[in-house]
Structures are given as structure tokens and as C-alpha cells.
mmCIF file of C-alpha atoms and ligand atoms in Angstrom:
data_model
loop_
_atom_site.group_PDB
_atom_site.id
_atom_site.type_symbol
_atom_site.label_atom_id
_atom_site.label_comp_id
_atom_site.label_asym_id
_atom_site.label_seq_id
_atom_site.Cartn_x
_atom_site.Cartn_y
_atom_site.Cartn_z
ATOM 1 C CA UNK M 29 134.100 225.988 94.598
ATOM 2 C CA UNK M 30 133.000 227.803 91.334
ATOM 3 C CA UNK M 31 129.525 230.316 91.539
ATOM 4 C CA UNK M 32 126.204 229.050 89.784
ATOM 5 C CA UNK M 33 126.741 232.155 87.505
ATOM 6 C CA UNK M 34 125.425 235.083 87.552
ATOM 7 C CA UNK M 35 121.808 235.703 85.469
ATOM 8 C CA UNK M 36 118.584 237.720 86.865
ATOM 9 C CA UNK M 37 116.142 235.596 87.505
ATOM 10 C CA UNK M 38 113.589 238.109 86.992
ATOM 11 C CA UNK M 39 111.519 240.079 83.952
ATOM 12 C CA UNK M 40 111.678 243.745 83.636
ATOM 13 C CA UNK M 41 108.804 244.023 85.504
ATOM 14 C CA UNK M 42 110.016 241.702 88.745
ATOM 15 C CA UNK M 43 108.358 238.741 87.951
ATOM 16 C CA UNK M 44 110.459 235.387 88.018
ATOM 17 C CA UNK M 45 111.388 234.249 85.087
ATOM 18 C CA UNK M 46 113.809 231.518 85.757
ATOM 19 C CA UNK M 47 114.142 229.624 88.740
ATOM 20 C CA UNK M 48 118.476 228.891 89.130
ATOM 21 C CA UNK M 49 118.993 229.506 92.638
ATOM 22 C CA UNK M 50 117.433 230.419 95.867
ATOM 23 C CA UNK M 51 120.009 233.228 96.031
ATOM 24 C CA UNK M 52 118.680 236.403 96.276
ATOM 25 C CA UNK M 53 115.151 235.422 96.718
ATOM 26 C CA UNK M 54 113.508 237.101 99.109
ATOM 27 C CA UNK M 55 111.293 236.297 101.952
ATOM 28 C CA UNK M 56 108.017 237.464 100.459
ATOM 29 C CA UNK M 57 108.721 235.819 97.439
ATOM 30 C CA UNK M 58 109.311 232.276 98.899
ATOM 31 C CA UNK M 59 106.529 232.781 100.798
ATOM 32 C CA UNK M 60 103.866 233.311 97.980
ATOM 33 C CA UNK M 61 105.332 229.920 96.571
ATOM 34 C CA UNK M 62 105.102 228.393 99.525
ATOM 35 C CA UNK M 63 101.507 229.216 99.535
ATOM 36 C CA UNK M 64 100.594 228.726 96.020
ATOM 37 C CA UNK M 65 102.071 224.769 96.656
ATOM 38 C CA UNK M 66 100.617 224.787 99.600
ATOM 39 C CA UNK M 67 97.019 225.472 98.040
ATOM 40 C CA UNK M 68 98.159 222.464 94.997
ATOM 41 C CA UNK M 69 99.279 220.221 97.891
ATOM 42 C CA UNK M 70 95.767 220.654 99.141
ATOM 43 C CA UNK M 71 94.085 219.148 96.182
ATOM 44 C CA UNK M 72 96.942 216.710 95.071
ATOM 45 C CA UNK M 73 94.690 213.729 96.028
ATOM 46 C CA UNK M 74 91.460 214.790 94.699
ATOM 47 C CA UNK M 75 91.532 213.976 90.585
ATOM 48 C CA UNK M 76 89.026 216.755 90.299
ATOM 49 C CA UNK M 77 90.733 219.936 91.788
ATOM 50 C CA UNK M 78 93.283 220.133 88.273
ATOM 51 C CA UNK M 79 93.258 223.329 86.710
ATOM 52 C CA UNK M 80 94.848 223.979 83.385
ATOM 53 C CA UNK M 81 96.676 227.350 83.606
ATOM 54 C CA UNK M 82 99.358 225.833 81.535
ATOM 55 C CA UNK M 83 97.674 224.414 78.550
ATOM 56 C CA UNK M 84 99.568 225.056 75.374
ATOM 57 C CA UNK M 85 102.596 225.294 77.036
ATOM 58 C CA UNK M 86 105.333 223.151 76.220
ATOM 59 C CA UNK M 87 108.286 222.247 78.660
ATOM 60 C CA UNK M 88 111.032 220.007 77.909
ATOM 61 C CA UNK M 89 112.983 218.255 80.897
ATOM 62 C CA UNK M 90 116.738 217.444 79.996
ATOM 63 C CA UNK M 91 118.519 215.888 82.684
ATOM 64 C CA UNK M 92 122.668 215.000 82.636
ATOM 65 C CA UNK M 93 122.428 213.601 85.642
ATOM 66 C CA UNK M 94 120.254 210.496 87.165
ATOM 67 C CA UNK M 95 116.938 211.221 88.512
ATOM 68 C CA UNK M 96 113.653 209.580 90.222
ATOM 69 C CA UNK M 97 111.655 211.817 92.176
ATOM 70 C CA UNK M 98 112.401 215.375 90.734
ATOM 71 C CA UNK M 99 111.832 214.247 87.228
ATOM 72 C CA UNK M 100 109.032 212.627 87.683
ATOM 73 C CA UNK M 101 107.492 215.294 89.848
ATOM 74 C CA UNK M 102 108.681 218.128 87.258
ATOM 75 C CA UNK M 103 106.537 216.221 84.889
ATOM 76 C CA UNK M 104 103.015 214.762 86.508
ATOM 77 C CA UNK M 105 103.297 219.116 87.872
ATOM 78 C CA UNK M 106 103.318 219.698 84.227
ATOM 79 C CA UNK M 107 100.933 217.443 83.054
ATOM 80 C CA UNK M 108 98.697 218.471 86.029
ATOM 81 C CA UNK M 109 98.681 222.348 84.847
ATOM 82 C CA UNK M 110 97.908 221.346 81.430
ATOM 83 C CA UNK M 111 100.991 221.888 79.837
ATOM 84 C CA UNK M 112 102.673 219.442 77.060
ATOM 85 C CA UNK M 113 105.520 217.720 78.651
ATOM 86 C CA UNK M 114 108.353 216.353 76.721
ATOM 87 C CA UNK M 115 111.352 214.516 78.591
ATOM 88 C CA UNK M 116 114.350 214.706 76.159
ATOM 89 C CA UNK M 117 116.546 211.466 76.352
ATOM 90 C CA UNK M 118 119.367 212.642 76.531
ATOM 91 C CA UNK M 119 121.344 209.900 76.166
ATOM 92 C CA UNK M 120 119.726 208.831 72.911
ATOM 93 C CA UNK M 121 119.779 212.208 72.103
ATOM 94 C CA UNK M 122 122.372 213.938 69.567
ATOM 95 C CA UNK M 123 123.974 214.836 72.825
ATOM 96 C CA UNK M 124 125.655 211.792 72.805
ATOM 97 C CA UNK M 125 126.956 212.481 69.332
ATOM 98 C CA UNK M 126 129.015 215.710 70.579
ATOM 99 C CA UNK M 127 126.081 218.172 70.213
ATOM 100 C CA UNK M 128 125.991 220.759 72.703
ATOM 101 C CA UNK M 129 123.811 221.732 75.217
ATOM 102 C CA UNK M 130 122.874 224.996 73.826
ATOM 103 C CA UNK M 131 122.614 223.873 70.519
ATOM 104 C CA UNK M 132 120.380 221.024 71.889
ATOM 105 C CA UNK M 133 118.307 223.927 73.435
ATOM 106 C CA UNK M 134 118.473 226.029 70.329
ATOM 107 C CA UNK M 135 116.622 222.947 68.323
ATOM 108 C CA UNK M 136 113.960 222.472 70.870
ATOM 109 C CA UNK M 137 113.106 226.294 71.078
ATOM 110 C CA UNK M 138 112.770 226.207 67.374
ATOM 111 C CA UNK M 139 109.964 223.316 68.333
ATOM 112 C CA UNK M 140 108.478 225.544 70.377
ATOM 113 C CA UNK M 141 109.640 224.707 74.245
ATOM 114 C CA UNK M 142 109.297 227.224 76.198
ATOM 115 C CA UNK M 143 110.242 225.859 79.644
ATOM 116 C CA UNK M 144 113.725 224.168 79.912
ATOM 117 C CA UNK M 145 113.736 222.009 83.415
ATOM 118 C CA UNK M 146 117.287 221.136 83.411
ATOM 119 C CA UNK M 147 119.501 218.732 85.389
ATOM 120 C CA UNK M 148 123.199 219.231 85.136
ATOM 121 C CA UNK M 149 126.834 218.279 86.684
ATOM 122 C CA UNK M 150 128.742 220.662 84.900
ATOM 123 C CA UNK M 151 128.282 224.060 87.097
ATOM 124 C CA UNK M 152 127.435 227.463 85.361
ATOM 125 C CA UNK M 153 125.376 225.794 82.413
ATOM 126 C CA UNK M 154 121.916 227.080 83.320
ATOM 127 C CA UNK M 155 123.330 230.360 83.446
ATOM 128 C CA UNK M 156 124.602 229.934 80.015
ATOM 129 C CA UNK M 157 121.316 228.437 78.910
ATOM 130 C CA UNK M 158 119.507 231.330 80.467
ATOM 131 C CA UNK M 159 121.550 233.756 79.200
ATOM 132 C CA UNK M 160 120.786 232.606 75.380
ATOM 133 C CA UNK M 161 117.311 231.796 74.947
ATOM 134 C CA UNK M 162 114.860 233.910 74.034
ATOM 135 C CA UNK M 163 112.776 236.134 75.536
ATOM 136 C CA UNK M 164 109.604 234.337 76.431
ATOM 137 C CA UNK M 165 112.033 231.501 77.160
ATOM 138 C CA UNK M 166 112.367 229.822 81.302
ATOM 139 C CA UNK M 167 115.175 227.874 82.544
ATOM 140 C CA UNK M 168 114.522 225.898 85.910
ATOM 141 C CA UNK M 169 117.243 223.959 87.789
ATOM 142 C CA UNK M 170 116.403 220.477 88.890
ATOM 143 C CA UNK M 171 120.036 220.361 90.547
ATOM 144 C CA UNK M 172 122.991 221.743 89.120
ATOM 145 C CA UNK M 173 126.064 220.305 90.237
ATOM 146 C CA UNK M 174 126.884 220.690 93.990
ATOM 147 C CA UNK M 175 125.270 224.134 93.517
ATOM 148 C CA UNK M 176 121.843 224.607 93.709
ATOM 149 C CA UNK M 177 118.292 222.911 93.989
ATOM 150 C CA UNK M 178 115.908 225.230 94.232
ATOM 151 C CA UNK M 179 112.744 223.276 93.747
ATOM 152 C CA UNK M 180 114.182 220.755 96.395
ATOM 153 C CA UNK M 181 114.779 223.721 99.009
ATOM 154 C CA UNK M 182 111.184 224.965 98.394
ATOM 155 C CA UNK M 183 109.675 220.939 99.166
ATOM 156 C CA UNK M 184 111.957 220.745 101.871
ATOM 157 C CA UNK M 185 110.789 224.374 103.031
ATOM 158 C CA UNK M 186 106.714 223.720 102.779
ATOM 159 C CA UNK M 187 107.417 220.279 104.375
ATOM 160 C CA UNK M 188 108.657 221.872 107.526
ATOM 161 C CA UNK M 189 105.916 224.232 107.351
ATOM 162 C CA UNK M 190 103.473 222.083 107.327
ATOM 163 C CA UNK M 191 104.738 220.216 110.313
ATOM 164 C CA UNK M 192 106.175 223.096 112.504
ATOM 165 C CA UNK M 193 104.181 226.492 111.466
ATOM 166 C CA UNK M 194 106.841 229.075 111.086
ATOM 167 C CA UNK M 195 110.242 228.143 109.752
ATOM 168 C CA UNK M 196 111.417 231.394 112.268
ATOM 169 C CA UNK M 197 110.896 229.285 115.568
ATOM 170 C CA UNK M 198 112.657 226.046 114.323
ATOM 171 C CA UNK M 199 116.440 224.533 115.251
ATOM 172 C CA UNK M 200 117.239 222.784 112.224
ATOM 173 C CA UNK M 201 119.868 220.229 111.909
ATOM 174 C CA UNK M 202 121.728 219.906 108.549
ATOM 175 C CA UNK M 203 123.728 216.370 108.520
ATOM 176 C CA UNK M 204 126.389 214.530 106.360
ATOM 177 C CA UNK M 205 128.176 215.339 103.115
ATOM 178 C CA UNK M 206 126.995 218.957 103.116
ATOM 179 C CA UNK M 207 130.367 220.123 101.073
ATOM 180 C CA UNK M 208 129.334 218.318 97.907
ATOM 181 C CA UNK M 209 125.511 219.025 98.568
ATOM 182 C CA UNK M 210 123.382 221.273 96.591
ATOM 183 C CA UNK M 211 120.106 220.542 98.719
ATOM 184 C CA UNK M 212 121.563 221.344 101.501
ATOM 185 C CA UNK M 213 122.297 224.911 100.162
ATOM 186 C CA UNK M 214 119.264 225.659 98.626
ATOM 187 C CA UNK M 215 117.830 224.521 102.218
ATOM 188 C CA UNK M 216 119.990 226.513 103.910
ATOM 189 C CA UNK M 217 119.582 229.773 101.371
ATOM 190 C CA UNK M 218 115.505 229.017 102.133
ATOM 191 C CA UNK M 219 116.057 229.007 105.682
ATOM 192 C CA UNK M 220 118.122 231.435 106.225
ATOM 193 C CA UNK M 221 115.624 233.981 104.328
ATOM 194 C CA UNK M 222 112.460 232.708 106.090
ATOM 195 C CA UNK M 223 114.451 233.481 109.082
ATOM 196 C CA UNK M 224 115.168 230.263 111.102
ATOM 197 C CA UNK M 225 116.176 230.583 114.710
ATOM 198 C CA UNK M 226 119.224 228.069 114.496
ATOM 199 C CA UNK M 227 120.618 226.354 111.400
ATOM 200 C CA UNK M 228 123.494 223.762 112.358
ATOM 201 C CA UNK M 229 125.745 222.033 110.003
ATOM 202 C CA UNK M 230 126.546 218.578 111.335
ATOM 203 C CA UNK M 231 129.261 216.339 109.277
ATOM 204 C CA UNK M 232 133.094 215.049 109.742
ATOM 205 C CA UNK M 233 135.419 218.376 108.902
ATOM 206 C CA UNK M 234 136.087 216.587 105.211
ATOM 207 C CA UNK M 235 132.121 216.672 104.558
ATOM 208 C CA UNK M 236 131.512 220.315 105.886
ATOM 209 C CA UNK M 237 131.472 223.465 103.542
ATOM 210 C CA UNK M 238 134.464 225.805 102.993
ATOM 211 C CA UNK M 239 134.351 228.527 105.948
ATOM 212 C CA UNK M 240 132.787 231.273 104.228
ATOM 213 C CA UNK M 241 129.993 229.587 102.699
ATOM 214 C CA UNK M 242 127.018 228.732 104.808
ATOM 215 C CA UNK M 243 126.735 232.131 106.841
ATOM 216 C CA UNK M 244 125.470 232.459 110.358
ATOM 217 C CA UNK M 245 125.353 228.263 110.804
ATOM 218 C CA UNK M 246 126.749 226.762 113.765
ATOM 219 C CA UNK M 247 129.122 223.731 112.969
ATOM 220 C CA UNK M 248 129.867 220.134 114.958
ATOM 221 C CA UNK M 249 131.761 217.317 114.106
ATOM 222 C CA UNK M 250 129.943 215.289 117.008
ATOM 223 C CA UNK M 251 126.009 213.906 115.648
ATOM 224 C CA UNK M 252 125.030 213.771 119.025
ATOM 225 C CA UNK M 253 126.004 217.716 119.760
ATOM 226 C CA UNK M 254 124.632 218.843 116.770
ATOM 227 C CA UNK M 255 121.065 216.659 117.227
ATOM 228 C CA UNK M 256 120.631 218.245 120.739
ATOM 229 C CA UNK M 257 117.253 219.995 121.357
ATOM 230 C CA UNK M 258 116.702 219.735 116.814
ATOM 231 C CA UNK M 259 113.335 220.603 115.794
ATOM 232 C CA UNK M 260 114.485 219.069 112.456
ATOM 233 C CA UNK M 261 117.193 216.807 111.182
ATOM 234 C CA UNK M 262 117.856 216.744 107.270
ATOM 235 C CA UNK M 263 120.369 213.784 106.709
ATOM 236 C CA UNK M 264 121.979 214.098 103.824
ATOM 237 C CA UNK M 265 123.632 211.100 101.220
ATOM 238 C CA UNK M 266 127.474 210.947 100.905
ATOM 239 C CA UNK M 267 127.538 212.629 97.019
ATOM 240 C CA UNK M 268 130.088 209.806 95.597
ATOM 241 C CA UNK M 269 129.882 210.867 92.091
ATOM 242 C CA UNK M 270 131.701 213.925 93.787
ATOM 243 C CA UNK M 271 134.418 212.373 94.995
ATOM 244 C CA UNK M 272 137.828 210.669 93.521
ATOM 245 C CA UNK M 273 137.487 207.195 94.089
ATOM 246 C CA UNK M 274 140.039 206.604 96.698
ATOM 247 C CA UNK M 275 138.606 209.440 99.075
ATOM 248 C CA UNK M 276 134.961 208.279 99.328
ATOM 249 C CA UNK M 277 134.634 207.602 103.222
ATOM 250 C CA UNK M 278 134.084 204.547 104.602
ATOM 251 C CA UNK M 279 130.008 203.624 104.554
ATOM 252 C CA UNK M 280 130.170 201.214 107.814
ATOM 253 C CA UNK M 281 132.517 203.700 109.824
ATOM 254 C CA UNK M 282 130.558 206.811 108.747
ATOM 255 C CA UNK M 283 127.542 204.900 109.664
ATOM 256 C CA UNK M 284 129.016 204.150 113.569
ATOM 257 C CA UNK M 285 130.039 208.217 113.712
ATOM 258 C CA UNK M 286 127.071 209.898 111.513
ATOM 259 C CA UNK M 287 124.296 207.506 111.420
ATOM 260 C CA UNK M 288 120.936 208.237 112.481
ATOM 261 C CA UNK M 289 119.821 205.732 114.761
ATOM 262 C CA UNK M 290 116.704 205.917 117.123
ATOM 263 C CA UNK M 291 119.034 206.519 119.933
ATOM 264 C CA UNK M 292 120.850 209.173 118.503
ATOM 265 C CA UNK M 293 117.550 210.992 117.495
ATOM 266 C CA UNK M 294 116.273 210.823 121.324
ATOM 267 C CA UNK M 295 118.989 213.604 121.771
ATOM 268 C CA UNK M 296 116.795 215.975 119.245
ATOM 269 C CA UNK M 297 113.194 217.445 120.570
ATOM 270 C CA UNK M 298 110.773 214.897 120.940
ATOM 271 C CA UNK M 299 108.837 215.729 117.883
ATOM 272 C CA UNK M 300 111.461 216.145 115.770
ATOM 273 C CA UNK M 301 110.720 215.302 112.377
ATOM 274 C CA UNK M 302 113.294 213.699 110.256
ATOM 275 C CA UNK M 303 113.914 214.489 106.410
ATOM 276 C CA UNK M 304 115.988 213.070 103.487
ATOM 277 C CA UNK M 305 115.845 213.804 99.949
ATOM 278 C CA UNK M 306 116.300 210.854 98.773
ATOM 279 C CA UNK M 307 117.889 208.886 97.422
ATOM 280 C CA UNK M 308 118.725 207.227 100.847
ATOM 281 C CA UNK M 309 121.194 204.774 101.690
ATOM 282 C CA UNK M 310 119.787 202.523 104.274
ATOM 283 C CA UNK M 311 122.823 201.670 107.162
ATOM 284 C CA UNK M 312 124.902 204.387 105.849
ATOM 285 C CA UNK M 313 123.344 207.780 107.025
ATOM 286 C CA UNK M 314 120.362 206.791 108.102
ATOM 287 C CA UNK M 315 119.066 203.272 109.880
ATOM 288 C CA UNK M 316 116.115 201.761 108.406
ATOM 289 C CA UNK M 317 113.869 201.861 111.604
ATOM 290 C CA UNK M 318 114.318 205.271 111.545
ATOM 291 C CA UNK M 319 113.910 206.175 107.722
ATOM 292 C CA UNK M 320 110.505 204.477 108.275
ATOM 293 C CA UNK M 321 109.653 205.144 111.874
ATOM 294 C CA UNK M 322 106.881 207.584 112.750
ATOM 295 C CA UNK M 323 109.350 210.475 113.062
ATOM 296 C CA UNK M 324 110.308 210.702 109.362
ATOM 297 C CA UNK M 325 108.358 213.216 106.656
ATOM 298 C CA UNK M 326 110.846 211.476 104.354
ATOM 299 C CA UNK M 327 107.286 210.403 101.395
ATOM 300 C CA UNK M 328 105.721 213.160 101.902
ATOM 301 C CA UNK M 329 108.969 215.579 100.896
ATOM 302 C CA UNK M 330 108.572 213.333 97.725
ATOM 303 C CA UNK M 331 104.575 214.259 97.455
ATOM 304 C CA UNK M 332 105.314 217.995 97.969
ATOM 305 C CA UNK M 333 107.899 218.289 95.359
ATOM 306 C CA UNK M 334 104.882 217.855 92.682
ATOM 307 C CA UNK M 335 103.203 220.998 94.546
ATOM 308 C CA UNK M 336 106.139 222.937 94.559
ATOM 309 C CA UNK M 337 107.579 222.473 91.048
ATOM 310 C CA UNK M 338 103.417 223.431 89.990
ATOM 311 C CA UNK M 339 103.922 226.743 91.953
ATOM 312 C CA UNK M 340 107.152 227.086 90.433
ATOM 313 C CA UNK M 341 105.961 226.284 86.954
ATOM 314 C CA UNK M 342 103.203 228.511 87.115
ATOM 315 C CA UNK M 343 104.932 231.232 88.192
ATOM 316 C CA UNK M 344 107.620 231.363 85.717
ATOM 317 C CA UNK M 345 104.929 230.028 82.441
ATOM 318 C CA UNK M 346 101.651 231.355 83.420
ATOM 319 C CA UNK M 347 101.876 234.737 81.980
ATOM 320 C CA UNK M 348 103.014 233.099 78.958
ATOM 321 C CA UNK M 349 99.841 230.621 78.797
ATOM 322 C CA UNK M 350 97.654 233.493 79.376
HETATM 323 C C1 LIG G 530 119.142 214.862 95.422
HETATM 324 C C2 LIG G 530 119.938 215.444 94.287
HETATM 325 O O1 LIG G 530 119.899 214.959 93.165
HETATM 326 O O2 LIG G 530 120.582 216.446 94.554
HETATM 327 N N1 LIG G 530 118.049 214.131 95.058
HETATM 328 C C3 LIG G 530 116.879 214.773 94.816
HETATM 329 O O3 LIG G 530 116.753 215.547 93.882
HETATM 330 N N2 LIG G 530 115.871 214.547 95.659
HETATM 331 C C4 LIG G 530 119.934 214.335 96.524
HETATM 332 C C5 LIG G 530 120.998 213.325 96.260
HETATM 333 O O4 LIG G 530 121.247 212.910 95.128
HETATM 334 O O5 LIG G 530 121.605 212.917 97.245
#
């Protein structure tokens, strides 16, 4: 499958500049956002505790593909840092007369954006944008194709955290159509640098990555192998928009192989916690006893994401609100 692209992420001097990928990221660095959201998720309930280290910043979000939760949470993390948040309709935009992305991005930049958050099927885009804007310019991914999702690996990161303390002691199970999954590799590329003690990659052979992607993950085709002894289980949506029409698989028989019921989450560690990104499809990967039971951290992934993309957004714009 094609690469992301390749663009530094970073200024001259180190800093981040744009957020495309996990890749490359190292531990420390994921850390300090960690504990940056961490410190926003703190306050996220208390009106008073919003600081404003963004005012006069303006950030446009332009998404290609549908969205609930990461738009929405790209913009109240926005709003809550001060900065002026636009979302482009892109659909009523001249985008749907032929115009093209960058020159879409070329006309906002000469309004004055200076954070692109940008949602996009076609892979290698955000590079592209990246690579022509201008200097005081950030481009953030809010999912690029089956690529990456940074922001979403960093939620799903800090929710873990929260539950389990260090990422390094958990076995964390990775279920369902990871091929075609960009959260699951910007999971597994957040993981794997804060060190986790097992990552497994449970799925029917069709729905599991190519061989050399994924490094140092154990694979099963069996849920119930794969669940044994799981500290956490990340179920995953079949991506159907990323399949030809006649090779979608079956939703009631991948629900009697892949599903995860109550019983079949017995087999994982008692207090396993159970994740999703969202959006779910009740009685297709996941039952609906167990999307709501008192194992799943599936709202409060969706509550984190605004911490996260204000850690993210302040990292990349804060020097330029300064
Ligand atoms: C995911 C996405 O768009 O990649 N949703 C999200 O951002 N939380 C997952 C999905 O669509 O299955």
C-alpha cells in the first residue's frame, strides 16, 4: 500500500511543526503530549480552567471524508485555546467545482489560516499540502486514508494511560479490519514507541496487514487466542468505503467469528478495558452489552480526543500565537 509521503514534521530548531504521522516520533516526544492532554483533560469539565494560548490564531478544518467526533473535537480544542476556528464546507466549497486542494489551501492562507486540520482519502495529500505552504504554516492529519491518525493514536494512547499506568506493562489486543485501518497504525506506531510488552493483531487473514508492516506484533486468526490474558482490546470497524463492493465480508458471519461478546472478553484479563473509535457498528464487531458494559472506555476515548488535539494544537501554533 502507498507511504503517507515523506515531509519533516519538524522546524529547524526540532520543534513539531506538523502533525502527519506518528512515524518517527519518539518516545519523549509522545510523552510530553501525553502530559500536556493529560493536564487539559484535567480541567475539561471545569468552564473556568480555559486558557487562551491560541488567541489570534486561525485554523481551518477541511475534511474529504465524513466525520463526528474528530471534527468536532479539532474544533471545541480550538475554540477552547482561543483560537478562531473556521470549518470549510467542503462540499459547498469551490472544491466541488474542480478546484484543487492546494489551490483551496492557497486561498485560505491568503485569509490568513495558519493551521490546516485536514481529513483526506486520497493518500500522500498532506504531504503535498505540507510541502507548499508557507513557513509559519501547520498541517495536521485528522485521518488520511488507510494511513495515518495521529491525533486518534495519541487519545487512544492517554486513554490507556489513564486506565493502566505505563503503556510498557500492557498486552494489547488489536481486532478486525486492521489492513484498511489507519487507527490501528497510528496505535500501533504509539505503542510500539512507548514500548508495550505485547501488541497482537487479531482479524481473518483478508483483514490483517501485509507481512512487513506492523513490526514485532504477534498475529491470530482465532478472537479467542488473540483475547487471552489482553490487558486491552481495540475493536476495530470493517472500513467498507475501502473495499469493492462485492468483497465486503459478511456483517452476521464476521460477527459469529470476530465479535466481541461478554463471553469472548472473559478470555482477556479481568480488567480489561475495551476501546473503539467509533464509529461502532453494534452486532457486527462489537455486541451492544459489551460496547456499553462497565468494561468499555469507548466515551471517554471520545472526551480525550478534545485534550489531545489541544496538546497537539498548541504545540504545533503556540509559538506562532506568542
Ligand atoms: C475513525 C476514522 O475515521 O478513521 N474514526 C475516528 O476518527 N474516530 C475510525 C473509523 O472510521 O472506523
Amino acid at each position: 500500500m502507498a507511504a503517507s509521503g515523506t515531509i519533516d514534521q519538524r522546524r529547524a530548531d526540532g520543534t513539531l511543526r506538523h502533525l502527519i504521522t506518528l512515524e518517527g516520533l519518539g518516545a519523549d516526544e509522545i510523552e510530553a503530549l501525553l502530559a500536556r492532554a493529560q493536564h487539559y483533560a484535567r480541567g475539561l469539565d471545569q468552564s473556568a480552567a480555559r486558557s487562551e494560548p491560541l488567541r489570534g490564531v486561525t485554523i481551518a478544518n477541511l475534511f474529504t471524508e465524513p466525520s463526528t467526533r474528530t471534527r468536532v473535537s479539532f474544533e471545541l480544542a480550538g475554540r477552547r485555546l482561543g483560537a478562531d476556528v473556521v470549518n470549510i464546507e467542503l462540499q459547498l466549497s469551490s472544491r466541488a467545482k474542480g478546484e484543487s486542494m492546494l489551490d483551496t489551501i492557497y486561498t485560505l492562507e491568503a485569509l490568513h489560516f495558519v493551521v490546516f486540520v485536514i481529513r483526506e482519502a486520497e493518500p500522500g495529500v498532506l504531504a503535498q499540502v505540507a510541502a507548499h505552504v508557507g513557513p509559519k504554516v501547520s498541517v495536521l492529519s485528522a485521518g488520511e486514508a488507510h494511513l495515518s491518525h495521529p491525533t486518534q493514536g495519541l487519545l487512544d494512547a492517554l486513554t490507556v494511560r489513564q486506565h493502566k499506568g505505563s503503556i510498557a506493562a500492557q498486552t494489547i489486543a488489536i481486532v478486525g479490519d486492521i489492513r484498511h485501518s489507519r487507527v490501528a497504525r497510528s496505535a500501533y506506531q504509539a505503542f510500539h514507541a512507548l514500548g508495550a510488552r505485547a501488541l497482537r493483531l487479531v482479524g481473518p487473514a483478508a483483514l490483517l496487514p501485509a507481512p512487513h508492516e506492523f513490526a514485532g506484533c504477534e498475529r491470530f486468526e482465532t478472537l479467542e487466542e488473540g483475547l487471552e490474558g489482553a490487558d486491552v482490546v481495540m475493536i476495530l470497524r470493517i472500513q467498507k468505503e475501502r473495499f469493492a463492493a462485492n468483497e465486503i465480508p459478511d456483517a452476521q458471519q464476521y460477527f459469529a467469528r470476530y465479535g466481541l461478546t461478554a463471553a469472548r472478553l472473559s478470555r482477556a484479563h479481568p480488567d480489561a478495558i475495551v476501546m473503539h473509535p467509533q464509529p461502532m457498528n453494534r452486532g457486527i464487531e462489537i455486541a451492544s452489552d459489551v460496547a456499553d458494559g462497565p468494561q468499555s472506555v469507548i466515551r471517554q476515548q471520545v472526551s480525550n480526543g478534545v485534550a489531545v488535539r489541544m496538546a497537539v494544537l498548541e504545540a504545533v501554533a503556540g509559538a506562532a500565537a506568542a
